XYZ file of C-alpha atoms in Angstrom:
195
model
C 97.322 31.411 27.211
C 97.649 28.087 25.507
C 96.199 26.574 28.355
C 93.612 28.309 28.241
C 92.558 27.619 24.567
C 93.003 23.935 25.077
C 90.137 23.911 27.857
C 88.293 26.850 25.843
C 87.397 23.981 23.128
C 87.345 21.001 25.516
C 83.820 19.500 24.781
C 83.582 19.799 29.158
C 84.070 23.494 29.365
C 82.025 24.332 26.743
C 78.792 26.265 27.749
C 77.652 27.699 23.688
C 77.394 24.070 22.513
C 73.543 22.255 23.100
C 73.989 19.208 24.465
C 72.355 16.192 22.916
C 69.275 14.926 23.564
C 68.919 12.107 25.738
C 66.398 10.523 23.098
C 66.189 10.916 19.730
C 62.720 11.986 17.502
C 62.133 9.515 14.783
C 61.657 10.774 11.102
C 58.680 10.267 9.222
C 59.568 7.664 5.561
C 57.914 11.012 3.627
C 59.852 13.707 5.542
C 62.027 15.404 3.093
C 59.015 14.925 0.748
C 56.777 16.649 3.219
C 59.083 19.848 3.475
C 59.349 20.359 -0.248
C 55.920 21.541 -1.746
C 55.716 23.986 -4.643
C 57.859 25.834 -6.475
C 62.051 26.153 -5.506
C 61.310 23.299 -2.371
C 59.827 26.315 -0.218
C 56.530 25.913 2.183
C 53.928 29.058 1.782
C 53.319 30.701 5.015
C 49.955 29.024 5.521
C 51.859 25.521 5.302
C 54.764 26.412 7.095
C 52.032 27.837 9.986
C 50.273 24.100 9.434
C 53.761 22.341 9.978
C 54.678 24.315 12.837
C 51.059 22.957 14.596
C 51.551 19.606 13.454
C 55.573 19.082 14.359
C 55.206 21.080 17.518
C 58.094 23.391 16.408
C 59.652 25.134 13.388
C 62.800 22.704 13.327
C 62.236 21.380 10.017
C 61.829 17.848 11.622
C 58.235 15.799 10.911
C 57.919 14.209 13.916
C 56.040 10.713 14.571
C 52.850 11.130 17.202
C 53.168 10.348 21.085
C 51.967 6.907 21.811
C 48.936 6.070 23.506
C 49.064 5.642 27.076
C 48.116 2.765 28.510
C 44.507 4.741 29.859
C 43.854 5.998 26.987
C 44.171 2.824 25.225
C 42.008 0.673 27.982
C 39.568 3.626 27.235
C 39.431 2.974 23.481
C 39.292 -0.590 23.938
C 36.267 -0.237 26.213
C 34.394 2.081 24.070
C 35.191 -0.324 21.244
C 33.778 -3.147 22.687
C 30.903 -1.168 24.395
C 30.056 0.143 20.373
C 30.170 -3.598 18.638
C 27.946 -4.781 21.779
C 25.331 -2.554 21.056
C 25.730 -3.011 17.567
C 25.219 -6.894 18.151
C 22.409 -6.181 20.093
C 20.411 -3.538 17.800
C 21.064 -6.561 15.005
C 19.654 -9.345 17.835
C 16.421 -6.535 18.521
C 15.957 -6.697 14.274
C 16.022 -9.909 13.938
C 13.688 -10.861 16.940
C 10.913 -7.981 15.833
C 11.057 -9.861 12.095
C 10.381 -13.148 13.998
C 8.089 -11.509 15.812
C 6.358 -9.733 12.807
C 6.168 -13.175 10.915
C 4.703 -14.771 13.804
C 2.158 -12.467 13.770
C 1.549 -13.356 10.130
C 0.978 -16.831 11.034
C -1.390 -16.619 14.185
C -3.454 -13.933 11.671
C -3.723 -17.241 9.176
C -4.842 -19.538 11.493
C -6.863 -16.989 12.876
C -8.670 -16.783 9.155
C -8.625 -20.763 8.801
C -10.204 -21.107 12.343
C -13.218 -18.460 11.544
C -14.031 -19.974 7.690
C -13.881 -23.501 9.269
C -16.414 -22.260 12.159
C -18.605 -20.715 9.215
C -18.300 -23.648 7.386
C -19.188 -25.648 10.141
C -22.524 -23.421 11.097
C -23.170 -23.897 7.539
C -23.064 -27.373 7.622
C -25.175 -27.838 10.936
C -27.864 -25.597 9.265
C -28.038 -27.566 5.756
C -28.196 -31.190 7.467
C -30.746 -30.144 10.498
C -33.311 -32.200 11.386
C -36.412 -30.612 10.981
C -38.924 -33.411 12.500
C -38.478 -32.181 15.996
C -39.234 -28.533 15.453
C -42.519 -26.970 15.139
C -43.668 -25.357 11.511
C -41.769 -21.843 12.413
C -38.689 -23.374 12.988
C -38.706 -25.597 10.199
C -39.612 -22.508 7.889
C -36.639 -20.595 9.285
C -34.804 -23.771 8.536
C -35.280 -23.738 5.118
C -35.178 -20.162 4.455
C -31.489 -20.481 6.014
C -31.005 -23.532 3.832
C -31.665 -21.566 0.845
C -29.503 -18.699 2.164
C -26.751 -21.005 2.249
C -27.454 -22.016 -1.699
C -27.795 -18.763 -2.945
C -24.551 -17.564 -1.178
C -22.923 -20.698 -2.318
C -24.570 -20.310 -5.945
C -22.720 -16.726 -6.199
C -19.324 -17.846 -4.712
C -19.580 -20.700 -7.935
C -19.821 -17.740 -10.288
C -17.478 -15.706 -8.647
C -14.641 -18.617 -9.005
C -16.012 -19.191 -12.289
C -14.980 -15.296 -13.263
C -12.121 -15.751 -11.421
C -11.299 -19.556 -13.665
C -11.239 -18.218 -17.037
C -7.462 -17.886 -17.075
C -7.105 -21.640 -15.952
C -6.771 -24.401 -18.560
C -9.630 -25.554 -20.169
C -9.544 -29.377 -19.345
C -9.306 -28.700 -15.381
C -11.805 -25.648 -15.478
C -14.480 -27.676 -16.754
C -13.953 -30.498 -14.278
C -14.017 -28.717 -11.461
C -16.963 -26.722 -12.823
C -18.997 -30.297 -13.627
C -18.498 -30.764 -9.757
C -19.520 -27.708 -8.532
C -22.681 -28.106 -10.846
C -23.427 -31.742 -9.403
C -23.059 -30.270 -6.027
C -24.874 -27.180 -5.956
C -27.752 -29.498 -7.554
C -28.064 -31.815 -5.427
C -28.234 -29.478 -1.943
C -31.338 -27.839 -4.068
C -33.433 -30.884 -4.819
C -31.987 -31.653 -1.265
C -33.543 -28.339 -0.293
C -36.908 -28.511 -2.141
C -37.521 -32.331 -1.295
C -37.458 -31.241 2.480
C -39.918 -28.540 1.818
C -42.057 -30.485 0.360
């Protein structure tokens, strides 16, 4: 029977021994950490359930996760890229509407500038028409503009006058002198025509 023994614990004969795996699992730095929680270095049942998912088996070994295939990882990419294109564009669609919305803005200005200029123009035609060509209606309805004009005019001057009292003192009462002269001289403008 010693022949027998010998090849009963040769490594080739025997059947009760695993063999080794062809590749090896590699640890996790924080394994032995991992497996001792609590009290005495045991895992609760609700842990040890939670290791058993995450491992893949009750071994005791915390194993590292599968790498990406190479798919998977040409899907990621693309749905990377596809997310900081339309986050680019989204930023490009803000910024063009803000362009857009002060653009806007401006046109509305000029818009304003164009219409006071055309009033002041009309204005302007009115108070320096010729009256020696028209007949005695249209020379009343002339004037009666022309005075119009000077009364509108007279209550814009008060208006910036209310408006002037928090302006200094020296420049208020220049301006105001101006207005005065001006305002003056379209009424004995005015009343000179009349006459």
């Amino acid at each position: 029977m010693h022949c027998y023994e010998v090849l009963w614990n040769c490594v080739r004969f025997m059947r009760a021994v695993p063999s080794p795996r062809k590749r090896a699992q590699p640890l996790l730095p924080d394994a032995t950490e991992a497996q001792l929680i609590g009290d005495g270095g045991t895992l609760s049942s609700d842990e040890n359930a939670m290791d058993d998912e995450g491992t893949g088996g009750s071994d005791g070994e915390t194993r590292l996760q599968r790498p990406k295939g190479k798919k998977r990882a040409q899907l990621e990419k693309k749905e990377a890229s596809i997310d900081r294109s339309m986050a680019h564009s989204q930023r490009r669609l803000a910024r063009a509407t803000t362009e857009q919305v002060g653009i806007l803005k401006e046109q509305l200005q000029v818009a304003k500038q164009k219409i006071r200029i055309m009033q002041e123009q009309s204005e302007m035609a009115i108070m320096t028409a010729y009256k020696g060509d028209l007949t005695e209606y249209g020379a009343k309805y002339i004037l009666l503009r022309q005075k119009r004009h000077l009364d509108a005019y007279k209550r814009q001057l008060e208006q910036e006058d209310c408006d002037a009292e928090n302006r200094p003192a020296g420049q208020h009462h220049e301006q105001q002198h101006e207005k005065d002269k001006y305002a003056e001289n379209l009424h004995n403008q005015c009343d000179a025509e009349s006459i």
